[in-house]
């Protein structure tokens, strides 16, 4: 079969053998994305601030036979980003998949200082832009299969008390995604975002235990916490990785410029 985008005869999901870059891939949702992409047959460059978590995760993945490389750096550091892309293994094809997950976790209201705002917005928006620019520099000029997924959040869509800095950054991710989708469409690059609800990763597990005294089952039974989602629970990281893999894949070949809520129905009501 010949298709108008020239994908005749290709693996319909199209991720096997391709190179992906995942910022913030050393832990949490990012680590689940790396595992999912590896399971689909991609090779992955993890770009992360944490050498400790990155090295441990990459060692674990390599033991399982996954093709994973690590570059330690901040998404706001142009030189480190350039070095990371330049240092990709020679036998990997140029990256055509990018997942921007690194973000500034600063939760402040209007009392936020300049430093707070920079801590929130620099990684979430400036870093997102710099990582995307570096990715585009290495992308073949015409690639009908290239795709970018940016990490938004339900926080991009709603107001949450005391979350001014974080939610402003996540709302900007939606605007960034739409503009990039328009600018890159002619190059064949699709750009989308996902908006998860609360994901049960190590940090959230620690927060609920230490700050609220709640284990997962108790927190999910609470209408203020997991109970606020229509499905009555938190997401597992793999449940966010799966829709990201879909948006990167050929199955989403006519999807661009949009946001996919992965929120257990939270934004529906
Ligand atoms: N966990 C949730 O409930 C949830 C919900 C919605 C959206 N999100 C978003 O998902 C993404 C991942 O969140 P998570 O909860 O899995 O986080 P996490 O803290 O488990 O992992 C984040 C990773 O990003 C890395 N990182 C942080 N700042 C960086 C920087 N400046 N440069 C490079 N790497 C950096 C960290 O070292 C870490 O490995 C974030 O964008 C977050 O806003 C999370």
PDB file of C-alpha atoms and ligand atoms in Angstrom:
ATOM      1  CA  UNK A   1       0.000   0.000   0.000  1.00  0.00           C
ATOM      2  CA  UNK A   2       1.213   3.499  -0.806  1.00  0.00           C
ATOM      3  CA  UNK A   3       0.132   6.332   1.451  1.00  0.00           C
ATOM      4  CA  UNK A   4       0.222  10.052   0.727  1.00  0.00           C
ATOM      5  CA  UNK A   5       2.901  10.593   3.375  1.00  0.00           C
ATOM      6  CA  UNK A   6       5.159   8.000   1.792  1.00  0.00           C
ATOM      7  CA  UNK A   7       5.109   5.461   4.628  1.00  0.00           C
ATOM      8  CA  UNK A   8       4.464   2.481   2.322  1.00  0.00           C
ATOM      9  CA  UNK A   9       5.679  -0.839   3.669  1.00  0.00           C
ATOM     10  CA  UNK A  10       6.855   0.541   7.001  1.00  0.00           C
ATOM     11  CA  UNK A  11       6.106  -0.803  10.464  1.00  0.00           C
ATOM     12  CA  UNK A  12       2.784   0.980  11.097  1.00  0.00           C
ATOM     13  CA  UNK A  13       3.817   2.127  14.577  1.00  0.00           C
ATOM     14  CA  UNK A  14       7.138   3.213  13.164  1.00  0.00           C
ATOM     15  CA  UNK A  15       9.216   3.394  16.350  1.00  0.00           C
ATOM     16  CA  UNK A  16      11.461   0.360  15.885  1.00  0.00           C
ATOM     17  CA  UNK A  17      15.031   1.248  14.972  1.00  0.00           C
ATOM     18  CA  UNK A  18      14.489   4.969  15.505  1.00  0.00           C
ATOM     19  CA  UNK A  19      16.323   7.270  17.874  1.00  0.00           C
ATOM     20  CA  UNK A  20      14.436   9.153  20.575  1.00  0.00           C
ATOM     21  CA  UNK A  21      15.605  11.823  23.000  1.00  0.00           C
ATOM     22  CA  UNK A  22      13.830  12.026  26.365  1.00  0.00           C
ATOM     23  CA  UNK A  23      14.561  14.980  28.643  1.00  0.00           C
ATOM     24  CA  UNK A  24      13.939  14.202  32.308  1.00  0.00           C
ATOM     25  CA  UNK A  25      14.121  10.503  31.445  1.00  0.00           C
ATOM     26  CA  UNK A  26      16.081   9.292  34.481  1.00  0.00           C
ATOM     27  CA  UNK A  27      13.110   8.730  36.775  1.00  0.00           C
ATOM     28  CA  UNK A  28       9.369   9.010  37.182  1.00  0.00           C
ATOM     29  CA  UNK A  29       7.246   9.335  34.061  1.00  0.00           C
ATOM     30  CA  UNK A  30      10.347   9.912  31.936  1.00  0.00           C
ATOM     31  CA  UNK A  31      11.825   6.555  32.944  1.00  0.00           C
ATOM     32  CA  UNK A  32       8.550   4.850  32.012  1.00  0.00           C
ATOM     33  CA  UNK A  33       8.686   6.582  28.621  1.00  0.00           C
ATOM     34  CA  UNK A  34      12.251   5.338  28.056  1.00  0.00           C
ATOM     35  CA  UNK A  35      11.192   1.788  28.940  1.00  0.00           C
ATOM     36  CA  UNK A  36       8.184   1.961  26.623  1.00  0.00           C
ATOM     37  CA  UNK A  37      10.203   3.312  23.687  1.00  0.00           C
ATOM     38  CA  UNK A  38      12.876   0.662  24.215  1.00  0.00           C
ATOM     39  CA  UNK A  39      10.173  -2.015  24.313  1.00  0.00           C
ATOM     40  CA  UNK A  40       8.986  -0.682  20.930  1.00  0.00           C
ATOM     41  CA  UNK A  41      12.507  -1.149  19.554  1.00  0.00           C
ATOM     42  CA  UNK A  42      13.761   2.454  19.655  1.00  0.00           C
ATOM     43  CA  UNK A  43      17.153   3.545  20.988  1.00  0.00           C
ATOM     44  CA  UNK A  44      16.977   6.369  23.490  1.00  0.00           C
ATOM     45  CA  UNK A  45      19.186   9.231  24.636  1.00  0.00           C
ATOM     46  CA  UNK A  46      18.248  10.211  28.184  1.00  0.00           C
ATOM     47  CA  UNK A  47      19.063  13.858  28.906  1.00  0.00           C
ATOM     48  CA  UNK A  48      18.741  14.543  32.616  1.00  0.00           C
ATOM     49  CA  UNK A  49      20.094  16.762  35.361  1.00  0.00           C
ATOM     50  CA  UNK A  50      20.622  13.864  37.746  1.00  0.00           C
ATOM     51  CA  UNK A  51      23.781  11.828  37.159  1.00  0.00           C
ATOM     52  CA  UNK A  52      22.887   9.628  40.122  1.00  0.00           C
ATOM     53  CA  UNK A  53      19.444   8.591  38.884  1.00  0.00           C
ATOM     54  CA  UNK A  54      20.477   8.617  35.236  1.00  0.00           C
ATOM     55  CA  UNK A  55      23.453   6.293  35.702  1.00  0.00           C
ATOM     56  CA  UNK A  56      21.477   3.851  37.854  1.00  0.00           C
ATOM     57  CA  UNK A  57      18.574   3.745  35.385  1.00  0.00           C
ATOM     58  CA  UNK A  58      20.775   3.383  32.314  1.00  0.00           C
ATOM     59  CA  UNK A  59      22.762   0.546  33.927  1.00  0.00           C
ATOM     60  CA  UNK A  60      19.471  -1.246  34.700  1.00  0.00           C
ATOM     61  CA  UNK A  61      18.176  -0.790  31.143  1.00  0.00           C
ATOM     62  CA  UNK A  62      21.410  -1.902  29.522  1.00  0.00           C
ATOM     63  CA  UNK A  63      21.356  -5.081  31.619  1.00  0.00           C
ATOM     64  CA  UNK A  64      18.023  -5.798  29.953  1.00  0.00           C
ATOM     65  CA  UNK A  65      19.590  -5.273  26.528  1.00  0.00           C
ATOM     66  CA  UNK A  66      18.060  -1.862  25.829  1.00  0.00           C
ATOM     67  CA  UNK A  67      20.005   0.631  23.683  1.00  0.00           C
ATOM     68  CA  UNK A  68      20.113   3.630  26.022  1.00  0.00           C
ATOM     69  CA  UNK A  69      22.632   6.427  26.300  1.00  0.00           C
ATOM     70  CA  UNK A  70      22.874   9.078  29.028  1.00  0.00           C
ATOM     71  CA  UNK A  71      23.841  12.733  28.842  1.00  0.00           C
ATOM     72  CA  UNK A  72      23.829  14.635  32.114  1.00  0.00           C
ATOM     73  CA  UNK A  73      22.821  18.257  31.809  1.00  0.00           C
ATOM     74  CA  UNK A  74      20.246  20.938  32.399  1.00  0.00           C
ATOM     75  CA  UNK A  75      17.679  21.662  29.674  1.00  0.00           C
ATOM     76  CA  UNK A  76      18.476  25.338  30.122  1.00  0.00           C
ATOM     77  CA  UNK A  77      22.155  24.751  29.232  1.00  0.00           C
ATOM     78  CA  UNK A  78      22.597  25.264  25.468  1.00  0.00           C
ATOM     79  CA  UNK A  79      26.175  23.979  25.429  1.00  0.00           C
ATOM     80  CA  UNK A  80      25.346  20.821  27.348  1.00  0.00           C
ATOM     81  CA  UNK A  81      22.413  20.153  24.998  1.00  0.00           C
ATOM     82  CA  UNK A  82      24.652  20.630  21.962  1.00  0.00           C
ATOM     83  CA  UNK A  83      27.264  18.272  23.437  1.00  0.00           C
ATOM     84  CA  UNK A  84      24.605  15.665  24.217  1.00  0.00           C
ATOM     85  CA  UNK A  85      23.310  15.569  20.639  1.00  0.00           C
ATOM     86  CA  UNK A  86      26.828  15.681  19.206  1.00  0.00           C
ATOM     87  CA  UNK A  87      27.803  12.773  21.466  1.00  0.00           C
ATOM     88  CA  UNK A  88      25.081  10.390  20.251  1.00  0.00           C
ATOM     89  CA  UNK A  89      26.491   6.964  19.337  1.00  0.00           C
ATOM     90  CA  UNK A  90      27.778   6.969  15.746  1.00  0.00           C
ATOM     91  CA  UNK A  91      25.823   3.865  14.781  1.00  0.00           C
ATOM     92  CA  UNK A  92      22.459   5.364  15.802  1.00  0.00           C
ATOM     93  CA  UNK A  93      20.369   7.135  13.148  1.00  0.00           C
ATOM     94  CA  UNK A  94      19.733  10.858  13.746  1.00  0.00           C
ATOM     95  CA  UNK A  95      17.016  11.382  16.352  1.00  0.00           C
ATOM     96  CA  UNK A  96      13.525  11.874  14.908  1.00  0.00           C
ATOM     97  CA  UNK A  97      11.564  11.568  18.162  1.00  0.00           C
ATOM     98  CA  UNK A  98      11.698  14.020  21.065  1.00  0.00           C
ATOM     99  CA  UNK A  99       9.899  13.848  24.410  1.00  0.00           C
ATOM    100  CA  UNK A 100      10.228  16.996  26.512  1.00  0.00           C
ATOM    101  CA  UNK A 101       9.518  16.061  30.124  1.00  0.00           C
ATOM    102  CA  UNK A 102      11.978  18.073  32.228  1.00  0.00           C
ATOM    103  CA  UNK A 103      10.175  20.821  34.119  1.00  0.00           C
ATOM    104  CA  UNK A 104      10.569  23.355  36.916  1.00  0.00           C
ATOM    105  CA  UNK A 105       8.858  22.054  40.036  1.00  0.00           C
ATOM    106  CA  UNK A 106       8.222  25.360  41.825  1.00  0.00           C
ATOM    107  CA  UNK A 107       4.822  25.759  43.435  1.00  0.00           C
ATOM    108  CA  UNK A 108       4.323  29.373  44.566  1.00  0.00           C
ATOM    109  CA  UNK A 109       1.579  31.984  44.471  1.00  0.00           C
ATOM    110  CA  UNK A 110       1.976  35.699  43.827  1.00  0.00           C
ATOM    111  CA  UNK A 111       4.571  35.846  46.620  1.00  0.00           C
ATOM    112  CA  UNK A 112       6.975  34.158  44.135  1.00  0.00           C
ATOM    113  CA  UNK A 113      10.316  35.903  43.761  1.00  0.00           C
ATOM    114  CA  UNK A 114      12.183  36.409  40.521  1.00  0.00           C
ATOM    115  CA  UNK A 115      14.250  33.344  41.395  1.00  0.00           C
ATOM    116  CA  UNK A 116      11.074  31.325  41.954  1.00  0.00           C
ATOM    117  CA  UNK A 117       9.721  32.345  38.559  1.00  0.00           C
ATOM    118  CA  UNK A 118      13.005  31.497  36.871  1.00  0.00           C
ATOM    119  CA  UNK A 119      13.053  28.145  38.676  1.00  0.00           C
ATOM    120  CA  UNK A 120       9.564  27.425  37.396  1.00  0.00           C
ATOM    121  CA  UNK A 121       9.688  28.781  33.864  1.00  0.00           C
ATOM    122  CA  UNK A 122      13.299  28.361  32.787  1.00  0.00           C
ATOM    123  CA  UNK A 123      13.223  24.544  32.641  1.00  0.00           C
ATOM    124  CA  UNK A 124       9.549  24.243  31.676  1.00  0.00           C
ATOM    125  CA  UNK A 125       9.553  26.737  28.813  1.00  0.00           C
ATOM    126  CA  UNK A 126      13.057  28.059  28.029  1.00  0.00           C
ATOM    127  CA  UNK A 127      14.577  24.587  28.405  1.00  0.00           C
ATOM    128  CA  UNK A 128      11.780  23.032  26.382  1.00  0.00           C
ATOM    129  CA  UNK A 129      12.487  25.490  23.601  1.00  0.00           C
ATOM    130  CA  UNK A 130      16.275  24.983  23.687  1.00  0.00           C
ATOM    131  CA  UNK A 131      15.979  21.184  23.653  1.00  0.00           C
ATOM    132  CA  UNK A 132      13.540  21.395  20.747  1.00  0.00           C
ATOM    133  CA  UNK A 133      15.843  23.745  18.822  1.00  0.00           C
ATOM    134  CA  UNK A 134      18.814  21.421  19.273  1.00  0.00           C
ATOM    135  CA  UNK A 135      16.698  18.443  18.175  1.00  0.00           C
ATOM    136  CA  UNK A 136      15.638  20.322  15.032  1.00  0.00           C
ATOM    137  CA  UNK A 137      19.265  21.139  14.195  1.00  0.00           C
ATOM    138  CA  UNK A 138      19.992  17.421  13.938  1.00  0.00           C
ATOM    139  CA  UNK A 139      16.774  16.456  12.172  1.00  0.00           C
ATOM    140  CA  UNK A 140      16.909  15.686   8.473  1.00  0.00           C
ATOM    141  CA  UNK A 141      15.246  18.595   6.608  1.00  0.00           C
ATOM    142  CA  UNK A 142      12.424  16.376   5.358  1.00  0.00           C
ATOM    143  CA  UNK A 143      11.212  13.622   7.636  1.00  0.00           C
ATOM    144  CA  UNK A 144       7.553  12.747   7.360  1.00  0.00           C
ATOM    145  CA  UNK A 145       7.734  10.684  10.561  1.00  0.00           C
ATOM    146  CA  UNK A 146       9.347  13.059  13.046  1.00  0.00           C
ATOM    147  CA  UNK A 147       7.351  13.802  16.183  1.00  0.00           C
ATOM    148  CA  UNK A 148       7.637  15.754  19.407  1.00  0.00           C
ATOM    149  CA  UNK A 149       5.607  15.266  22.572  1.00  0.00           C
ATOM    150  CA  UNK A 150       5.692  17.915  25.291  1.00  0.00           C
ATOM    151  CA  UNK A 151       4.640  17.348  28.878  1.00  0.00           C
ATOM    152  CA  UNK A 152       1.796  19.596  30.008  1.00  0.00           C
ATOM    153  CA  UNK A 153      -0.500  18.635  32.898  1.00  0.00           C
ATOM    154  CA  UNK A 154      -4.065  19.033  34.089  1.00  0.00           C
ATOM    155  CA  UNK A 155      -2.438  22.032  35.817  1.00  0.00           C
ATOM    156  CA  UNK A 156      -2.170  23.651  32.360  1.00  0.00           C
ATOM    157  CA  UNK A 157      -5.954  23.740  32.126  1.00  0.00           C
ATOM    158  CA  UNK A 158      -7.181  24.685  35.590  1.00  0.00           C
ATOM    159  CA  UNK A 159      -6.526  26.972  38.567  1.00  0.00           C
ATOM    160  CA  UNK A 160      -5.018  25.376  41.709  1.00  0.00           C
ATOM    161  CA  UNK A 161      -4.453  27.317  44.895  1.00  0.00           C
ATOM    162  CA  UNK A 162      -0.761  28.144  45.445  1.00  0.00           C
ATOM    163  CA  UNK A 163       0.273  26.750  42.029  1.00  0.00           C
ATOM    164  CA  UNK A 164       0.626  30.056  40.124  1.00  0.00           C
ATOM    165  CA  UNK A 165       4.229  29.482  39.027  1.00  0.00           C
ATOM    166  CA  UNK A 166       3.802  25.833  38.011  1.00  0.00           C
ATOM    167  CA  UNK A 167       0.444  26.233  36.266  1.00  0.00           C
ATOM    168  CA  UNK A 168       1.601  29.290  34.315  1.00  0.00           C
ATOM    169  CA  UNK A 169       4.513  27.267  32.944  1.00  0.00           C
ATOM    170  CA  UNK A 170       2.339  24.302  32.061  1.00  0.00           C
ATOM    171  CA  UNK A 171      -0.246  26.535  30.336  1.00  0.00           C
ATOM    172  CA  UNK A 172       2.611  27.971  28.267  1.00  0.00           C
ATOM    173  CA  UNK A 173       3.503  24.434  27.154  1.00  0.00           C
ATOM    174  CA  UNK A 174       0.114  24.265  25.404  1.00  0.00           C
ATOM    175  CA  UNK A 175       0.793  27.498  23.502  1.00  0.00           C
ATOM    176  CA  UNK A 176       4.332  26.392  22.656  1.00  0.00           C
ATOM    177  CA  UNK A 177       2.966  23.104  21.313  1.00  0.00           C
ATOM    178  CA  UNK A 178       0.380  24.751  19.041  1.00  0.00           C
ATOM    179  CA  UNK A 179       2.867  27.286  17.632  1.00  0.00           C
ATOM    180  CA  UNK A 180       5.533  24.656  17.005  1.00  0.00           C
ATOM    181  CA  UNK A 181       2.979  22.387  15.321  1.00  0.00           C
ATOM    182  CA  UNK A 182       2.191  25.199  12.896  1.00  0.00           C
ATOM    183  CA  UNK A 183       5.823  26.158  12.306  1.00  0.00           C
ATOM    184  CA  UNK A 184       7.009  22.577  11.771  1.00  0.00           C
ATOM    185  CA  UNK A 185       4.117  21.120   9.778  1.00  0.00           C
ATOM    186  CA  UNK A 186       5.799  21.854   6.445  1.00  0.00           C
ATOM    187  CA  UNK A 187       8.819  19.833   7.598  1.00  0.00           C
ATOM    188  CA  UNK A 188       6.577  16.890   8.443  1.00  0.00           C
ATOM    189  CA  UNK A 189       7.160  17.199  12.187  1.00  0.00           C
ATOM    190  CA  UNK A 190       4.101  16.612  14.380  1.00  0.00           C
ATOM    191  CA  UNK A 191       4.008  18.329  17.787  1.00  0.00           C
ATOM    192  CA  UNK A 192       1.572  17.414  20.548  1.00  0.00           C
ATOM    193  CA  UNK A 193       1.348  17.441  24.328  1.00  0.00           C
ATOM    194  CA  UNK A 194      -0.110  15.257  27.042  1.00  0.00           C
ATOM    195  CA  UNK A 195      -1.820  16.440  30.225  1.00  0.00           C
ATOM    196  CA  UNK A 196      -1.658  13.848  32.971  1.00  0.00           C
ATOM    197  CA  UNK A 197      -3.459  13.950  36.285  1.00  0.00           C
ATOM    198  CA  UNK A 198      -1.536  12.838  39.369  1.00  0.00           C
ATOM    199  CA  UNK A 199       0.917  10.063  38.561  1.00  0.00           C
ATOM    200  CA  UNK A 200       2.037   7.741  41.352  1.00  0.00           C
ATOM    201  CA  UNK A 201       5.809   8.011  41.068  1.00  0.00           C
ATOM    202  CA  UNK A 202       8.481   8.017  43.789  1.00  0.00           C
ATOM    203  CA  UNK A 203       8.145  11.755  44.476  1.00  0.00           C
ATOM    204  CA  UNK A 204       4.366  11.624  44.817  1.00  0.00           C
ATOM    205  CA  UNK A 205       4.614   8.515  46.976  1.00  0.00           C
ATOM    206  CA  UNK A 206       7.032  10.367  49.287  1.00  0.00           C
ATOM    207  CA  UNK A 207       4.897  13.548  49.331  1.00  0.00           C
ATOM    208  CA  UNK A 208       1.696  11.700  50.245  1.00  0.00           C
ATOM    209  CA  UNK A 209       3.482   9.690  52.933  1.00  0.00           C
ATOM    210  CA  UNK A 210       5.586  12.443  54.507  1.00  0.00           C
ATOM    211  CA  UNK A 211       3.405  15.555  54.093  1.00  0.00           C
ATOM    212  CA  UNK A 212      -0.059  13.999  54.284  1.00  0.00           C
ATOM    213  CA  UNK A 213       0.501  10.694  56.100  1.00  0.00           C
ATOM    214  CA  UNK A 214      -1.310   8.801  53.319  1.00  0.00           C
ATOM    215  CA  UNK A 215      -0.416   5.564  51.575  1.00  0.00           C
ATOM    216  CA  UNK A 216      -1.636   5.001  47.995  1.00  0.00           C
ATOM    217  CA  UNK A 217      -4.846   3.144  48.895  1.00  0.00           C
ATOM    218  CA  UNK A 218      -5.867   5.732  51.497  1.00  0.00           C
ATOM    219  CA  UNK A 219      -5.021   8.643  49.195  1.00  0.00           C
ATOM    220  CA  UNK A 220      -7.024   7.092  46.341  1.00  0.00           C
ATOM    221  CA  UNK A 221     -10.042   6.670  48.596  1.00  0.00           C
ATOM    222  CA  UNK A 222      -9.871  10.375  49.508  1.00  0.00           C
ATOM    223  CA  UNK A 223     -12.041  12.668  47.306  1.00  0.00           C
ATOM    224  CA  UNK A 224      -9.402  15.419  47.695  1.00  0.00           C
ATOM    225  CA  UNK A 225      -6.639  13.218  46.250  1.00  0.00           C
ATOM    226  CA  UNK A 226      -6.930  10.099  44.034  1.00  0.00           C
ATOM    227  CA  UNK A 227     -10.692  10.140  44.498  1.00  0.00           C
ATOM    228  CA  UNK A 228     -11.034  13.384  42.548  1.00  0.00           C
ATOM    229  CA  UNK A 229     -10.302  11.583  39.277  1.00  0.00           C
ATOM    230  CA  UNK A 230     -13.336   9.953  37.589  1.00  0.00           C
ATOM    231  CA  UNK A 231     -11.516   6.629  37.655  1.00  0.00           C
ATOM    232  CA  UNK A 232     -10.991   7.022  41.412  1.00  0.00           C
ATOM    233  CA  UNK A 233      -7.233   6.535  41.408  1.00  0.00           C
ATOM    234  CA  UNK A 234      -3.839   7.892  40.419  1.00  0.00           C
ATOM    235  CA  UNK A 235      -2.097   6.926  37.169  1.00  0.00           C
ATOM    236  CA  UNK A 236       0.893   4.637  36.956  1.00  0.00           C
ATOM    237  CA  UNK A 237       3.799   6.122  34.956  1.00  0.00           C
ATOM    238  CA  UNK A 238       3.332   3.456  32.266  1.00  0.00           C
ATOM    239  CA  UNK A 239      -0.210   4.754  31.683  1.00  0.00           C
ATOM    240  CA  UNK A 240       1.261   8.085  30.598  1.00  0.00           C
ATOM    241  CA  UNK A 241       4.102   6.490  28.627  1.00  0.00           C
ATOM    242  CA  UNK A 242       1.626   4.548  26.448  1.00  0.00           C
ATOM    243  CA  UNK A 243      -0.232   7.609  25.062  1.00  0.00           C
ATOM    244  CA  UNK A 244       3.126   9.343  24.525  1.00  0.00           C
ATOM    245  CA  UNK A 245       4.291   6.346  22.458  1.00  0.00           C
ATOM    246  CA  UNK A 246       1.028   6.556  20.507  1.00  0.00           C
ATOM    247  CA  UNK A 247       1.514  10.270  19.735  1.00  0.00           C
ATOM    248  CA  UNK A 248       5.083   9.599  18.574  1.00  0.00           C
ATOM    249  CA  UNK A 249       4.027   6.712  16.396  1.00  0.00           C
ATOM    250  CA  UNK A 250       2.599   6.416  12.901  1.00  0.00           C
ATOM    251  CA  UNK A 251      -0.748   5.551  14.477  1.00  0.00           C
ATOM    252  CA  UNK A 252      -1.041   9.294  15.219  1.00  0.00           C
ATOM    253  CA  UNK A 253       0.060  10.364  11.712  1.00  0.00           C
ATOM    254  CA  UNK A 254      -2.777  12.916  11.367  1.00  0.00           C
ATOM    255  CA  UNK A 255      -2.577  14.264  14.932  1.00  0.00           C
ATOM    256  CA  UNK A 256      -0.707  17.505  15.511  1.00  0.00           C
ATOM    257  CA  UNK A 257      -1.051  20.729  17.493  1.00  0.00           C
ATOM    258  CA  UNK A 258      -3.220  19.207  20.164  1.00  0.00           C
ATOM    259  CA  UNK A 259      -3.194  18.132  23.790  1.00  0.00           C
ATOM    260  CA  UNK A 260      -4.234  14.704  25.019  1.00  0.00           C
ATOM    261  CA  UNK A 261      -5.521  14.633  28.614  1.00  0.00           C
ATOM    262  CA  UNK A 262      -4.355  11.484  30.404  1.00  0.00           C
ATOM    263  CA  UNK A 263      -6.234  12.291  33.543  1.00  0.00           C
ATOM    264  CA  UNK A 264      -8.664   9.559  34.482  1.00  0.00           C
ATOM    265  CA  UNK A 265     -11.485  11.834  33.277  1.00  0.00           C
ATOM    266  CA  UNK A 266     -10.611  14.764  35.550  1.00  0.00           C
ATOM    267  CA  UNK A 267     -11.047  17.515  32.939  1.00  0.00           C
ATOM    268  CA  UNK A 268     -14.311  16.027  31.683  1.00  0.00           C
ATOM    269  CA  UNK A 269     -16.390  17.220  34.633  1.00  0.00           C
TER     270      UNK A 269
HETATM  271  N1  LIG B   1       3.981  13.257  38.575  1.00  0.00           N
HETATM  272  C1  LIG B   1       2.823  13.814  38.264  1.00  0.00           C
HETATM  273  O1  LIG B   1       1.794  13.614  38.949  1.00  0.00           O
HETATM  274  C2  LIG B   1       2.711  14.690  37.052  1.00  0.00           C
HETATM  275  C3  LIG B   1       1.454  15.068  36.586  1.00  0.00           C
HETATM  276  C4  LIG B   1       1.355  15.881  35.452  1.00  0.00           C
HETATM  277  C5  LIG B   1       2.493  16.271  34.783  1.00  0.00           C
HETATM  278  N2  LIG B   1       3.719  15.899  35.283  1.00  0.00           N
HETATM  279  C6  LIG B   1       4.885  16.344  34.536  1.00  0.00           C
HETATM  280  O2  LIG B   1       5.595  15.186  34.086  1.00  0.00           O
HETATM  281  C7  LIG B   1       6.998  15.480  33.973  1.00  0.00           C
HETATM  282  C8  LIG B   1       7.793  14.464  34.762  1.00  0.00           C
HETATM  283  O3  LIG B   1       7.344  14.554  36.092  1.00  0.00           O
HETATM  284  P1  LIG B   1       7.684  13.433  37.167  1.00  0.00           P
HETATM  285  O4  LIG B   1       6.682  13.595  38.241  1.00  0.00           O
HETATM  286  O5  LIG B   1       7.859  12.123  36.504  1.00  0.00           O
HETATM  287  O6  LIG B   1       9.060  14.017  37.736  1.00  0.00           O
HETATM  288  P2  LIG B   1      10.311  13.329  38.463  1.00  0.00           P
HETATM  289  O7  LIG B   1      10.766  14.308  39.480  1.00  0.00           O
HETATM  290  O8  LIG B   1      10.015  11.945  38.886  1.00  0.00           O
HETATM  291  O9  LIG B   1      11.372  13.284  37.279  1.00  0.00           O
HETATM  292  C9  LIG B   1      11.778  14.466  36.652  1.00  0.00           C
HETATM  293  C10 LIG B   1      13.136  14.236  36.017  1.00  0.00           C
HETATM  294  O10 LIG B   1      13.499  15.433  35.333  1.00  0.00           O
HETATM  295  C11 LIG B   1      14.846  15.767  35.670  1.00  0.00           C
HETATM  296  N3  LIG B   1      14.995  17.214  35.575  1.00  0.00           N
HETATM  297  C12 LIG B   1      14.450  18.156  36.391  1.00  0.00           C
HETATM  298  N4  LIG B   1      14.840  19.377  36.016  1.00  0.00           N
HETATM  299  C13 LIG B   1      15.651  19.219  34.952  1.00  0.00           C
HETATM  300  C14 LIG B   1      16.373  20.104  34.116  1.00  0.00           C
HETATM  301  N5  LIG B   1      16.333  21.426  34.350  1.00  0.00           N
HETATM  302  N6  LIG B   1      17.112  19.605  33.108  1.00  0.00           N
HETATM  303  C15 LIG B   1      17.160  18.272  32.884  1.00  0.00           C
HETATM  304  N7  LIG B   1      16.491  17.365  33.641  1.00  0.00           N
HETATM  305  C16 LIG B   1      15.753  17.839  34.655  1.00  0.00           C
HETATM  306  C17 LIG B   1      15.041  15.254  37.079  1.00  0.00           C
HETATM  307  O11 LIG B   1      16.407  15.048  37.395  1.00  0.00           O
HETATM  308  C18 LIG B   1      14.220  13.956  37.050  1.00  0.00           C
HETATM  309  O12 LIG B   1      15.001  12.852  36.662  1.00  0.00           O
HETATM  310  C19 LIG B   1       7.126  16.926  34.424  1.00  0.00           C
HETATM  311  O13 LIG B   1       7.065  17.763  33.293  1.00  0.00           O
HETATM  312  C20 LIG B   1       5.899  17.143  35.300  1.00  0.00           C
HETATM  313  O14 LIG B   1       5.550  18.508  35.381  1.00  0.00           O
HETATM  314  C21 LIG B   1       3.852  15.116  36.390  1.00  0.00           C
END
